[in-house]
Each structure stands twice: as C-alpha cells, then as structure tokens.
Amino acid sequence: MTDAPEVRQIATADGDDALPTPRPGRLAVIGLGPGAAGLMAPDVRDELDRAQDIVGYTTYTQMAGPLRPDQRILDSDNRCEMDRARLAFTLAAQGRHVVVVSSGDPGVFAMATAVMEALDQSEDPAWQRVDLAILPGISAAQAAAARIGAPLGHDFCVLSLSDNLKPWSQIERRLEHAALADFVIALYNPSSKARPWQLSQALDLLRRHRVPATPIVLGRDVGRPDERVLVTTLGEIQPEQVDMRTLVIVGSSQTRQFPRQNGGVWVYTPRWYPDTTTESS
Amino acid sequence: MTDAPEVRQIATADGDDALPTPRPGRLAVIGLGPGAAGLMAPDVRDELDRAQDIVGYTTYTQMAGPLRPDQRILDSDNRCEMDRARLAFTLAAQGRHVVVVSSGDPGVFAMATAVMEALDQSEDPAWQRVDLAILPGISAAQAAAARIGAPLGHDFCVLSLSDNLKPWSQIERRLEHAALADFVIALYNPSSKARPWQLSQALDLLRRHRVPATPIVLGRDVGRPDERVLVTTLGEIQPEQVDMRTLVIVGSSQTRQFPRQNGGVWVYTPRWYPDTTTESS
C-alpha cells in the first residue's frame, strides 16, 4: 500500500520558457468483473498488461494481478474516489499509461463516474487531451443472477442503499416507486458497520408491497474464492445475513423458484407478465 | 440456417427393456457481450470451444464464431425462444455439450429466462440431471454507457418497451414510477417495425416529468462494426433515430453532459444527489 504515492514529473523544464508539451497519455477506467479471471473481458486484461500505473483500492489492485515489477501500483485503502480520479488524470496528462481499477462494471457505482466528475470540474487543458476510455465489466448483480438462474430476466432496477452521497429520503422514495412498479430490485452497498439500519428499513418498506414468499437472492463474493449464494424470502431474511460484500436481489411479484435436483433452488423472473394482450407483435 | 434441425438419438435401445441411462450432458447459456471479441468473457469462449451443439438465433451463432466443422449449429431466424430452450435440453439430456447463445447478458431480456421456464415446466428427470450453467455477459446498456461516459453512474432501471409478452399498461405504469423515482432509464427493444408507436408514447410520458434538456444516449450496434453512439435530448429526439438495434438511455434530473476536446460530448450521472446529509458514513 502506498499512502502518498510520489507523482514523478515526466516532462521537466530544461531552462527554456517554451516548455515542450508532454505527449498526452492514456487513462483507462476498467471493470475487473466479479473477480474470477474467466469473467474479465480480454480488453481489460490488455489494458492492465500495457499499463504503467495502476490506480485503485488495494483490494482491486490485488485482484488485477499478477502485475509486473515495472508496473507502479498507486493503491490506497482510504483515499477518496475523487482524489484517485484526479491522481489518475495528473499522471495521464504527463504521458503515462494509467489504469483505474474497479471491480464489476466501473460505470455501476464505481470509478467511471468519479473520473467523469473530475474531468468535468477541471480546467486543465492537459487533462482534456488525455486519451480516456471506459471499459465495461460484468457487475455483481449479473454474476449473482447467473449463479442462481435468471432473477433479472424481466424489468429491474439497480439501487445503492448507501446514504453517504444521497439523502435517505431519496432512497426511500426510489424504493417505494420501485415496489409500486413491480421491478425486480438489485441492492448495492446494502449494509456496512457504519450503516447498520438502512437495510432493515428498506426491507420493511418493501414488505408493505410484496408478499413474505417473495424470493431474495444474497450473492456474497460471487466469482471469488469465498463465494456464497443463498436464497431466502422477504419474510425470512435476517439483516445479519447481509454485509457490504453482499449483493441483494429482491424478486418482483412474478419471480419464482423451483428445486434443483442436486439441492438448492433455481430462481427466475418469467419473460411474460400476466394479462398480456397481443395487440402488436 | 436449419429450420427443423434433426435431433439424433445418442442413446439407442438395444433390445433390452433396461435401457442404459445416457450420461447427462451440459447446457451452458452464455452471453457473447455486445459483439466485439475483446468484451466477451474468457469462460464464454471456453464454453463455445468445448461445445458440440450451438443453439441460437442466426445473428448470434454467427457472432459466436469462428466455429469448427465438427460443431453443429442449430440456428433459426424464427423459432421461438421456448422451442430453442427445449431443443437445448433435449440434446443435453442425451449427453451432448450444448451452448445456447445470446448477445449481451443472457440474464437480461435473453435466453436464460426461457431456459429456466422450460426446466420449470418439464417433468423429464433427464432434463433435471443436465449440468446447467449460466454465464453472464456485458449487456448493451453497459457497453453504450461506457462509450459515452458514465450515464448509469447512479441508481437506474432497465426496462423493455416490447409489449409482446406484457401489457402496455404495465409498461406505462413502470415508466411512470421510474420517472417519479428519478431513475436513469435504459430502454431495451425500444422500437421495431411491428411496434412503431410505443417509443413515442413512452417519451411523451417521460416529458411530463423531465425537462427537454434531459440527455438521451442512443447506442446502436455498440461493439460491432456499424457502431454509432449519439447523444440527444428528451426535447429533440426523433423516433426515426431509434430502431430495434438501438439501446436508449434516458438521463435522470441529475445527468449531465460536457464537451470532449475532439468533438462530441461525455455524459454522466453524478454519484451524489442534491440535499445530501451526512448522517452516516
């Protein structure tokens, strides 16, 4: 871990007031996917192999390996996302090939948005010249869904339960409308030590709209060595079953489960919806 | 194209009433991703390489190539999804290694749900014994979002505008709640020759809730040779800009755009939401 990474100045002044403009570098914001190498896009592996600097949370820079000794890891457990985004632009503006790592899809509650915010706020023309690319990845909801069947097979929504950056009232408003719309609901950041009550409150809200038998999928560390996928119901779920590394999928009124021959169940949401008319095709 | 593929009986009766139970095969439901090989998961490539039978729409079986001469392609332009799912189980129950191909993520408006429905409805114990796996992929909304920035960077919903399998009233109800919840909205199957009016009606509904300047991203064939990504607004979009191969992302009240140096724009939805309180962290 590097708490305060040294940012080397690649373009140096050489006594002339006409400084050479450094060749703009590349900044790739990549999604590692759920964790297993077999679910990471080849384009992402290529970016990692070509990168000089790898910026991200320690957990994710470790997942991105193996890396070569000549590749610089600028990781941190605690630096905020905006600081990481700005560091990445600073390095890329100096001509470096920089990769910012997220797990899952960087566009889903991850670093792509912070990188966009940093660029939008910057007036540095060197940042604007950086060759910026965002590479998608398989997100946690997709990985968990695939393990258990097809719970996201019909209309669904993706919602973070973290009220760090949005008011809880807005989260409740979204949950209420998601319930009334009968969306399947994928909950990211469902619970943490610092946010112990939010999940219970969200489940209480959903219980006013959906029956106790509604299937709930809990996918923890899907695609990593400690993977665990559980199926429970809205009536039976215990908040202790969920932590920050768990992805929660709450079924719609139509989501079903049926037993697998070797134990466990499959969960899916049918493609059709009751009262279908065939006015058009 | 094979309109009525011959299903060979691998296990044959040999004059005995105690027929040998065929060794169960494997059925993998895979997502090719948006189309470019660099965005297809290595696990998906492995399944394709090991498959004996490849089942799917012709467009997707062609995208899955190159395939070997010994691999059997059971493709079709017009067979319904449930027929394809049942064909795949029939072959796998005979001991074959079968892959069902979807583009994007098979769990998002694609074949994983049809396969689940077929298994749920079947009472054939041989189908239950099949080694069934679902492999996720990068979906169209993710690919389009990555090209243009991070429009899905905050809470969003994913909704099909096709009323083939659900009543239009349910789609309107979902759109209304998605608008009131201020979700970013990704619209799949937005328009087709047989469904010409649905998109206009959906946009009219959204215009009652969001300002004309709301950014809209149109991603057509993202990741394929004819890729085209356009940014327009809720006030300016023309339904003719959208066809069945276009993915539509409608921004929330918070979605922003800013110019790129080399032309075009970036679009993103900030991580934070107005009136944020920091009651917990």
Coordinates of C-alpha atoms in Angstrom, one line a residue:
Chain A
M1 CA 0.0 0.0 0.0
T2 CA 1.2 3.5 -0.9
D3 CA -0.5 6.1 1.2
A4 CA 1.0 9.1 -0.5
P5 CA 2.3 8.0 -3.9
E6 CA 5.0 10.0 -5.4
V7 CA 4.0 11.6 -8.7
R8 CA 7.1 11.8 -10.8
Q9 CA 7.3 14.7 -13.2
I10 CA 7.9 13.1 -16.6
A11 CA 8.1 16.4 -18.5
T12 CA 10.8 18.5 -17.0
A13 CA 11.7 22.1 -17.6
D14 CA 15.0 22.5 -19.4
G15 CA 15.8 26.2 -18.9
D16 CA 13.6 27.3 -21.7
D17 CA 10.4 29.2 -21.3
A18 CA 8.9 27.3 -24.2
L19 CA 8.3 24.0 -22.3
P20 CA 7.6 21.0 -24.6
T21 CA 4.0 19.9 -24.2
P22 CA 4.2 16.4 -22.8
R23 CA 2.6 13.8 -25.1
P24 CA -0.8 13.0 -23.7
G25 CA -1.1 9.7 -22.0
R26 CA -3.9 7.3 -21.7
L27 CA -6.4 6.8 -18.9
A28 CA -8.5 3.6 -19.0
V29 CA -11.2 3.1 -16.4
I30 CA -11.7 -0.7 -16.3
G31 CA -14.0 -3.2 -14.7
L32 CA -12.4 -6.4 -13.4
G33 CA -15.8 -8.1 -13.3
P34 CA -16.8 -10.1 -10.3
G35 CA -13.3 -11.4 -9.6
A36 CA -12.7 -14.6 -11.4
A37 CA -10.3 -14.2 -14.3
G38 CA -12.7 -16.1 -16.6
L39 CA -15.2 -13.3 -16.3
M40 CA -12.9 -10.4 -17.1
A41 CA -13.0 -9.0 -20.6
P42 CA -9.9 -9.6 -22.7
D43 CA -9.8 -5.9 -23.5
V44 CA -9.5 -5.2 -19.8
R45 CA -6.6 -7.7 -19.5
D46 CA -4.8 -6.0 -22.4
E47 CA -5.2 -2.5 -20.7
L48 CA -3.8 -3.9 -17.5
D49 CA -0.8 -5.6 -19.3
R50 CA 0.0 -2.3 -21.1
A51 CA -0.5 0.0 -18.1
Q52 CA 2.4 1.8 -16.4
D53 CA 0.4 3.0 -13.4
I54 CA -2.4 1.1 -11.8
V55 CA -4.6 3.3 -9.5
G56 CA -7.3 1.9 -7.2
Y57 CA -8.4 0.4 -3.9
T58 CA -5.9 -2.1 -2.6
T59 CA -8.5 -4.9 -2.8
Y60 CA -9.0 -4.3 -6.5
T61 CA -5.3 -3.7 -7.5
Q62 CA -4.6 -7.1 -5.9
M63 CA -7.5 -8.6 -7.9
A64 CA -6.0 -7.1 -11.0
G65 CA -2.7 -9.1 -10.7
P66 CA -0.4 -10.6 -11.5
L67 CA 1.4 -7.4 -12.4
R68 CA 5.0 -6.9 -13.5
P69 CA 7.7 -5.3 -11.3
D70 CA 7.9 -2.4 -13.8
Q71 CA 4.2 -1.5 -13.2
R72 CA 3.6 1.0 -10.5
I73 CA 0.7 0.4 -8.1
L74 CA -0.8 3.5 -6.6
D75 CA -3.3 2.0 -4.2
S76 CA -4.9 3.1 -1.1
D77 CA -7.5 1.9 1.4
N78 CA -8.8 5.2 2.4
R79 CA -8.2 7.9 -0.3
C80 CA -11.5 9.1 -1.6
E81 CA -12.6 8.4 -5.1
M82 CA -12.2 12.0 -6.3
D83 CA -8.6 12.1 -5.2
R84 CA -7.9 8.8 -7.1
A85 CA -9.6 10.2 -10.2
R86 CA -7.5 13.4 -10.0
L87 CA -4.3 11.5 -9.4
A88 CA -5.0 9.3 -12.5
F89 CA -5.6 12.4 -14.7
T90 CA -2.4 14.1 -13.3
L91 CA -0.3 11.0 -14.3
A92 CA -2.0 10.5 -17.7
A93 CA -1.6 14.2 -18.5
Q94 CA 2.2 13.7 -18.0
G95 CA 2.1 11.0 -20.7
R96 CA 1.7 7.9 -18.6
H97 CA -0.5 5.0 -19.4
V98 CA -2.8 4.8 -16.4
V99 CA -5.4 2.3 -15.5
V100 CA -8.0 3.0 -12.8
V101 CA -9.4 -0.3 -11.5
S102 CA -12.9 -1.0 -10.2
S103 CA -14.5 -4.4 -9.6
G104 CA -17.6 -5.2 -11.5
D105 CA -18.5 -2.5 -14.1
P106 CA -16.8 0.8 -13.5
G107 CA -20.0 2.5 -14.7
V108 CA -22.1 1.0 -12.0
F109 CA -21.5 2.6 -8.6
A110 CA -17.8 2.7 -9.3
M111 CA -14.9 4.8 -10.6
A112 CA -16.1 5.9 -14.1
T113 CA -18.4 8.5 -12.6
A114 CA -15.7 9.9 -10.3
V115 CA -13.4 10.2 -13.3
M116 CA -16.1 12.0 -15.3
E117 CA -16.8 14.4 -12.4
A118 CA -13.0 15.1 -12.1
L119 CA -12.8 15.9 -15.8
D120 CA -15.9 18.0 -15.8
Q121 CA -14.6 20.1 -12.9
S122 CA -11.1 20.5 -14.4
E123 CA -10.0 23.5 -16.4
D124 CA -6.6 21.9 -17.2
P125 CA -6.3 21.5 -21.0
A126 CA -3.8 18.8 -20.5
W127 CA -6.5 16.7 -18.8
Q128 CA -8.8 17.3 -21.7
R129 CA -6.2 15.9 -24.1
V130 CA -5.8 12.6 -22.3
D131 CA -6.9 9.6 -24.3
L132 CA -9.7 8.5 -22.0
A133 CA -11.5 5.1 -22.3
I134 CA -14.0 3.3 -20.2
L135 CA -14.2 -0.4 -20.4
P136 CA -17.3 -2.1 -19.0
G137 CA -17.3 -5.3 -16.9
I138 CA -19.8 -7.8 -15.5
S139 CA -21.4 -6.3 -12.5
A140 CA -22.2 -8.0 -9.2
A141 CA -25.9 -8.3 -9.8
Q142 CA -25.3 -10.1 -13.1
A143 CA -22.8 -12.5 -11.6
A144 CA -25.1 -13.3 -8.7
A145 CA -28.1 -13.7 -11.0
A146 CA -26.3 -16.1 -13.3
R147 CA -25.4 -18.4 -10.4
I148 CA -29.0 -18.8 -9.3
G149 CA -30.9 -18.7 -12.6
A150 CA -32.4 -15.6 -14.1
P151 CA -33.9 -13.4 -11.5
L152 CA -33.2 -10.3 -13.6
G153 CA -35.0 -11.8 -16.6
H154 CA -37.6 -9.1 -16.6
D155 CA -37.6 -5.3 -16.0
F156 CA -35.4 -4.5 -13.0
C157 CA -33.7 -1.6 -11.2
V158 CA -30.3 -1.1 -9.6
L159 CA -30.2 0.9 -6.5
S160 CA -27.5 1.7 -3.9
L161 CA -28.6 1.7 -0.3
S162 CA -25.7 3.9 0.8
D163 CA -26.8 7.3 2.0
N164 CA -23.3 8.7 2.1
L165 CA -23.9 10.8 -1.1
K166 CA -27.6 11.0 -1.3
P167 CA -30.3 11.6 1.4
W168 CA -32.1 8.6 2.8
S169 CA -35.4 10.2 1.9
Q170 CA -34.4 9.9 -1.8
I171 CA -33.6 6.2 -1.3
E172 CA -36.9 5.6 0.3
R173 CA -38.7 7.4 -2.5
R174 CA -37.0 5.2 -5.1
L175 CA -37.7 2.0 -3.2
E176 CA -41.3 3.0 -2.9
H177 CA -41.7 3.6 -6.7
A178 CA -39.6 0.5 -7.5
A179 CA -42.0 -1.5 -5.4
L180 CA -45.1 0.1 -7.0
A181 CA -43.6 -0.5 -10.4
D182 CA -43.1 -4.2 -9.5
F183 CA -39.5 -4.1 -10.6
V184 CA -37.0 -6.8 -9.5
I185 CA -34.7 -4.7 -7.3
A186 CA -30.9 -5.2 -7.1
L187 CA -29.5 -3.5 -4.0
Y188 CA -25.8 -2.5 -4.0
N189 CA -24.0 -1.4 -0.8
P190 CA -26.8 -2.9 1.2
S191 CA -25.2 -2.7 4.7
S192 CA -22.0 -1.8 6.4
K193 CA -20.8 -1.3 10.0
A194 CA -21.4 2.4 9.6
R195 CA -24.8 1.9 8.1
P196 CA -26.4 -0.8 10.1
W197 CA -30.2 0.1 10.0
Q198 CA -30.7 1.1 6.3
L199 CA -31.3 -2.5 5.0
S200 CA -33.9 -3.3 7.7
Q201 CA -35.7 -0.1 6.9
A202 CA -35.6 -0.8 3.2
L203 CA -37.0 -4.4 3.7
D204 CA -39.8 -3.1 6.0
L205 CA -40.8 -0.7 3.2
L206 CA -40.8 -3.5 0.6
R207 CA -42.8 -5.8 2.9
R208 CA -45.7 -3.3 2.6
H209 CA -45.9 -4.1 -1.1
R210 CA -44.7 -7.7 -1.6
V211 CA -45.7 -11.0 0.0
P212 CA -43.5 -12.7 2.5
A213 CA -42.8 -15.5 0.0
T214 CA -41.0 -13.1 -2.4
P215 CA -37.6 -14.7 -3.3
I216 CA -34.5 -12.9 -2.2
V217 CA -31.1 -13.8 -3.6
L218 CA -28.0 -13.0 -1.5
G219 CA -24.8 -13.2 -3.5
R220 CA -21.6 -12.7 -1.5
D221 CA -18.2 -12.5 -3.1
V222 CA -19.6 -14.1 -6.3
G223 CA -16.7 -15.1 -8.6
R224 CA -14.2 -15.0 -5.7
P225 CA -12.9 -17.9 -3.6
D226 CA -15.3 -17.3 -0.7
E227 CA -18.4 -17.2 -3.0
R228 CA -21.7 -17.9 -1.3
V229 CA -25.1 -17.6 -2.9
L230 CA -28.2 -18.0 -0.7
V231 CA -31.9 -17.8 -1.5
T232 CA -34.3 -16.7 1.2
T233 CA -37.5 -14.8 1.2
L234 CA -38.7 -11.3 2.2
G235 CA -40.4 -12.9 5.2
E236 CA -37.4 -14.8 6.4
I237 CA -34.3 -12.7 5.6
Q238 CA -32.2 -11.7 8.6
P239 CA -30.2 -8.5 8.2
E240 CA -27.2 -10.3 9.8
Q241 CA -27.0 -12.4 6.6
V242 CA -26.0 -9.3 4.6
D243 CA -22.8 -7.3 4.7
M244 CA -21.0 -4.8 2.4
R245 CA -19.8 -7.6 0.2
T246 CA -23.3 -9.0 -0.4
L247 CA -25.4 -8.2 -3.4
V248 CA -29.2 -8.4 -2.7
I249 CA -31.7 -9.2 -5.4
V250 CA -35.4 -8.8 -4.3
G251 CA -37.8 -10.5 -6.6
S252 CA -40.9 -8.9 -8.2
S253 CA -44.4 -10.3 -7.7
Q254 CA -43.7 -12.7 -10.6
T255 CA -40.3 -14.1 -9.5
R256 CA -40.4 -17.9 -8.9
Q257 CA -38.2 -20.6 -7.5
F258 CA -38.1 -24.3 -8.0
P259 CA -35.8 -27.1 -6.7
R260 CA -32.6 -28.3 -8.3
Q261 CA -32.0 -32.0 -8.4
N262 CA -28.7 -31.7 -6.5
G263 CA -30.1 -29.5 -3.8
G264 CA -30.7 -25.8 -3.7
V265 CA -33.1 -23.9 -6.0
W266 CA -33.2 -22.0 -9.3
V267 CA -34.7 -18.5 -9.2
Y268 CA -36.1 -16.7 -12.3
T269 CA -38.4 -14.0 -13.3
P270 CA -40.6 -15.0 -16.3
R271 CA -40.4 -13.1 -19.6
W272 CA -44.1 -12.6 -19.7
Y273 CA -46.4 -10.6 -17.4
P274 CA -50.0 -11.5 -16.5
D275 CA -52.9 -10.1 -18.6
T276 CA -50.7 -9.9 -21.6
T277 CA -52.6 -8.8 -24.7
T278 CA -51.2 -9.3 -28.1
E279 CA -52.2 -6.1 -29.7
S280 CA -48.9 -5.9 -31.5
S281 CA -46.1 -8.3 -32.1
Chain B
M1 CA -29.9 -21.8 -41.3
T2 CA -31.6 -25.0 -40.1
D3 CA -35.3 -24.7 -39.9
A4 CA -36.0 -28.1 -38.4
P5 CA -32.7 -29.4 -37.0
E6 CA -32.5 -33.2 -36.8
V7 CA -32.1 -34.3 -33.2
R8 CA -30.1 -37.5 -33.3
Q9 CA -30.8 -40.1 -30.6
I10 CA -27.5 -40.7 -29.0
A11 CA -28.7 -43.4 -26.6
T12 CA -30.3 -46.2 -28.5
A13 CA -32.4 -49.1 -27.4
D14 CA -30.6 -52.4 -27.7
G15 CA -33.4 -54.9 -27.4
D16 CA -33.3 -54.8 -23.6
D17 CA -36.1 -53.2 -21.5
A18 CA -33.5 -51.9 -19.1
L19 CA -32.2 -49.1 -21.3
P20 CA -28.9 -47.5 -20.2
T21 CA -29.4 -44.0 -18.8
P22 CA -27.5 -41.7 -21.1
R23 CA -24.8 -39.8 -19.3
P24 CA -26.2 -36.3 -18.7
G25 CA -24.7 -33.6 -20.9
R26 CA -24.0 -30.0 -20.3
L27 CA -26.1 -26.9 -21.2
A28 CA -24.4 -23.6 -20.9
V29 CA -26.4 -20.4 -21.5
I30 CA -23.8 -17.8 -22.5
G31 CA -23.7 -14.1 -23.1
L32 CA -21.5 -13.0 -26.1
G33 CA -21.4 -9.4 -24.8
P34 CA -22.0 -6.5 -27.1
G35 CA -20.2 -8.2 -30.1
A36 CA -16.5 -7.4 -30.0
A37 CA -14.4 -10.4 -29.1
G38 CA -12.5 -8.2 -26.6
L39 CA -15.6 -7.8 -24.5
M40 CA -16.5 -11.5 -24.3
A41 CA -15.6 -13.3 -21.1
P42 CA -12.9 -16.0 -21.5
D43 CA -15.2 -18.5 -19.8
V44 CA -17.7 -17.9 -22.6
R45 CA -15.1 -18.5 -25.2
D46 CA -14.1 -21.8 -23.4
E47 CA -17.7 -23.0 -23.4
L48 CA -18.0 -22.2 -27.1
D49 CA -14.8 -24.0 -27.9
R50 CA -15.9 -27.1 -26.0
A51 CA -19.5 -27.2 -27.3
Q52 CA -20.8 -29.9 -29.6
D53 CA -24.1 -28.1 -30.4
I54 CA -24.6 -24.4 -30.6
V55 CA -28.2 -23.2 -30.4
G56 CA -29.5 -19.7 -31.1
Y57 CA -30.6 -17.0 -33.5
T58 CA -28.6 -17.0 -36.7
T59 CA -27.2 -13.5 -35.9
Y60 CA -25.8 -14.7 -32.6
T61 CA -24.5 -18.0 -33.8
Q62 CA -22.6 -16.1 -36.4
M63 CA -21.2 -13.7 -33.8
A64 CA -20.1 -16.7 -31.8
G65 CA -17.7 -17.9 -34.5
P66 CA -15.3 -18.9 -35.7
L67 CA -16.6 -22.4 -35.0
R68 CA -15.1 -25.8 -36.1
P69 CA -16.7 -28.1 -38.7
D70 CA -17.3 -30.7 -36.1
Q71 CA -19.5 -28.3 -34.1
R72 CA -23.2 -28.4 -35.0
I73 CA -25.1 -25.1 -35.4
L74 CA -28.8 -25.3 -34.7
D75 CA -29.8 -21.8 -35.6
S76 CA -33.0 -20.2 -36.7
D77 CA -34.4 -16.8 -37.5
N78 CA -37.9 -17.5 -36.4
R79 CA -38.2 -20.3 -33.9
C80 CA -39.5 -19.0 -30.6
E81 CA -37.3 -18.9 -27.6
M82 CA -39.1 -21.6 -25.7
D83 CA -38.7 -24.0 -28.6
R84 CA -35.0 -23.3 -28.6
A85 CA -34.7 -23.8 -24.9
R86 CA -36.5 -27.2 -25.2
L87 CA -34.3 -28.3 -28.0
A88 CA -31.2 -27.4 -26.0
F89 CA -32.4 -29.5 -23.0
T90 CA -33.4 -32.4 -25.3
L91 CA -29.8 -32.5 -26.7
A92 CA -28.1 -32.0 -23.4
A93 CA -30.3 -34.8 -21.8
Q94 CA -28.8 -37.1 -24.5
G95 CA -25.3 -36.4 -23.3
R96 CA -24.4 -33.6 -25.7
H97 CA -22.4 -30.5 -24.7
V98 CA -24.8 -27.7 -25.7
V99 CA -24.4 -23.9 -25.7
V100 CA -27.3 -21.5 -26.1
V101 CA -26.1 -18.2 -27.3
S102 CA -27.5 -14.7 -26.5
S103 CA -25.8 -11.4 -27.2
G104 CA -25.2 -9.2 -24.2
D105 CA -26.1 -10.9 -20.9
P106 CA -28.3 -14.0 -21.3
G107 CA -30.0 -13.0 -18.0
V108 CA -31.2 -9.6 -19.3
F109 CA -34.1 -10.0 -21.8
A110 CA -32.5 -13.0 -23.3
M111 CA -32.3 -16.8 -23.3
A112 CA -31.5 -17.6 -19.6
T113 CA -35.1 -16.9 -18.6
A114 CA -36.6 -19.0 -21.4
V115 CA -34.2 -21.9 -20.4
M116 CA -35.4 -21.6 -16.7
E117 CA -39.1 -21.6 -17.8
A118 CA -38.5 -24.7 -19.9
L119 CA -36.9 -26.5 -17.0
D120 CA -39.5 -25.4 -14.5
Q121 CA -42.3 -26.7 -16.8
S122 CA -40.6 -30.0 -17.6
E123 CA -41.2 -33.2 -15.7
D124 CA -38.5 -35.1 -17.5
P125 CA -36.0 -36.3 -14.9
A126 CA -33.3 -36.4 -17.7
W127 CA -33.6 -32.6 -18.1
Q128 CA -33.2 -32.1 -14.3
R129 CA -29.9 -34.1 -14.4
V130 CA -28.4 -31.8 -17.1
D131 CA -25.3 -29.9 -15.9
L132 CA -26.8 -26.4 -16.4
A133 CA -24.7 -23.3 -16.2
I134 CA -25.5 -19.6 -17.0
L135 CA -22.5 -17.4 -17.9
P136 CA -23.1 -13.6 -17.7
G137 CA -22.0 -11.1 -20.3
I138 CA -21.7 -7.4 -20.7
S139 CA -25.2 -6.1 -21.7
A140 CA -26.0 -3.4 -24.3
A141 CA -26.7 -0.7 -21.7
Q142 CA -23.3 -1.2 -20.2
A143 CA -21.5 -1.1 -23.5
A144 CA -23.3 2.1 -24.6
A145 CA -22.7 3.7 -21.3
A146 CA -19.0 3.0 -21.3
R147 CA -18.6 4.6 -24.8
I148 CA -20.2 7.9 -23.7
G149 CA -19.0 8.2 -20.1
A150 CA -21.0 7.1 -17.1
P151 CA -24.7 7.8 -17.6
L152 CA -25.6 4.7 -15.4
G153 CA -23.4 6.0 -12.6
H154 CA -26.3 6.4 -10.1
D155 CA -29.5 4.4 -9.5
F156 CA -31.0 3.2 -12.7
C157 CA -33.6 0.9 -14.1
V158 CA -33.7 -1.5 -17.1
L159 CA -37.0 -1.8 -19.0
S160 CA -38.1 -3.5 -22.2
L161 CA -40.5 -1.5 -24.3
S162 CA -41.8 -4.6 -26.0
D163 CA -45.4 -5.4 -25.3
N164 CA -45.3 -8.8 -26.9
L165 CA -45.2 -10.5 -23.5
K166 CA -46.6 -7.9 -21.2
P167 CA -49.5 -5.5 -21.4
W168 CA -48.7 -1.9 -22.5
S169 CA -50.5 -0.6 -19.4
Q170 CA -47.8 -2.3 -17.3
I171 CA -45.0 -0.7 -19.3
E172 CA -46.6 2.7 -18.8
R173 CA -47.0 2.1 -15.1
R174 CA -43.3 1.2 -14.8
L175 CA -42.2 4.2 -16.8
E176 CA -44.4 6.5 -14.7
H177 CA -42.8 5.1 -11.4
A178 CA -39.3 5.2 -12.9
A179 CA -39.8 8.9 -13.8
L180 CA -41.2 9.7 -10.4
A181 CA -38.2 7.9 -8.8
D182 CA -35.9 9.9 -10.9
F183 CA -34.1 6.7 -12.1
V184 CA -31.9 6.9 -15.2
I185 CA -33.8 4.6 -17.6
A186 CA -32.3 2.1 -20.0
L187 CA -34.8 1.1 -22.6
Y188 CA -34.3 -2.3 -24.4
N189 CA -36.3 -3.3 -27.5
P190 CA -37.4 0.4 -27.9
S191 CA -38.9 0.1 -31.4
S192 CA -39.5 -2.2 -34.3
K193 CA -41.4 -2.3 -37.5
A194 CA -44.2 -4.2 -35.7
R195 CA -44.2 -1.8 -32.7
P196 CA -43.8 1.7 -34.2
W197 CA -45.7 3.9 -31.7
Q198 CA -44.5 2.6 -28.3
L199 CA -41.3 4.7 -28.1
S200 CA -43.1 7.9 -28.9
Q201 CA -45.7 7.2 -26.3
A202 CA -43.0 6.4 -23.7
L203 CA -41.1 9.6 -24.5
D204 CA -44.3 11.6 -24.2
L205 CA -44.9 10.2 -20.8
L206 CA -41.3 10.9 -19.7
R207 CA -41.6 14.5 -21.0
R208 CA -44.3 15.2 -18.4
H209 CA -41.7 14.6 -15.7
R210 CA -38.3 15.6 -17.1
V211 CA -37.1 18.8 -18.8
P212 CA -36.4 19.0 -22.5
A213 CA -32.7 19.3 -21.9
T214 CA -32.5 15.8 -20.3
P215 CA -29.7 13.9 -22.1
I216 CA -30.5 10.8 -24.1
V217 CA -27.9 8.4 -25.3
L218 CA -28.6 6.3 -28.4
G219 CA -26.2 3.4 -28.7
R220 CA -26.7 1.4 -31.9
D221 CA -24.7 -1.8 -32.5
V222 CA -22.2 -0.9 -29.9
G223 CA -19.2 -3.2 -30.1
R224 CA -20.0 -4.2 -33.7
P225 CA -18.6 -2.8 -37.0
D226 CA -21.5 -0.4 -37.5
E227 CA -21.4 1.0 -34.0
R228 CA -22.9 4.5 -33.7
V229 CA -23.4 6.4 -30.4
L230 CA -25.4 9.6 -30.5
V231 CA -26.3 12.0 -27.7
T232 CA -29.6 13.9 -28.0
T233 CA -32.1 15.3 -25.6
L234 CA -35.7 14.5 -24.5
G235 CA -36.8 17.6 -26.3
E236 CA -35.0 16.9 -29.6
I237 CA -35.1 13.1 -30.0
Q238 CA -36.8 11.9 -33.2
P239 CA -38.3 8.4 -33.1
E240 CA -36.8 7.7 -36.5
Q241 CA -33.4 7.8 -34.8
V242 CA -34.2 4.6 -33.0
D243 CA -34.7 1.0 -34.2
M244 CA -34.6 -2.5 -32.7
R245 CA -30.8 -2.5 -32.6
T246 CA -30.6 0.8 -30.6
L247 CA -30.3 1.0 -26.9
V248 CA -31.8 4.1 -25.4
I249 CA -30.6 5.6 -22.1
V250 CA -32.7 8.5 -20.7
G251 CA -30.9 10.6 -18.1
S252 CA -32.3 11.4 -14.7
S253 CA -32.8 15.0 -13.5
Q254 CA -29.1 15.0 -12.5
T255 CA -27.5 13.5 -15.7
R256 CA -25.0 16.0 -17.2
Q257 CA -23.0 16.4 -20.4
F258 CA -19.9 18.3 -21.2
P259 CA -17.9 18.7 -24.4
R260 CA -14.9 16.5 -25.4
Q261 CA -11.9 18.1 -26.8
N262 CA -12.0 16.1 -30.0
G263 CA -15.7 16.8 -30.6
G264 CA -18.8 15.1 -29.2
V265 CA -19.7 15.0 -25.5
W266 CA -19.3 13.0 -22.4
V267 CA -22.4 12.1 -20.4
Y268 CA -22.5 11.1 -16.8
T269 CA -24.8 10.9 -13.8
P270 CA -23.0 12.1 -10.6
R271 CA -22.5 9.9 -7.6
W272 CA -24.1 12.3 -5.3
Y273 CA -27.7 13.6 -5.1
P274 CA -28.8 17.1 -4.0
D275 CA -29.6 17.8 -0.4
T276 CA -27.2 15.1 0.8
T277 CA -26.9 14.9 4.5
T278 CA -24.1 13.0 6.1
E279 CA -25.9 11.4 9.0
S280 CA -23.9 8.3 8.5
S281 CA -20.8 7.4 6.5

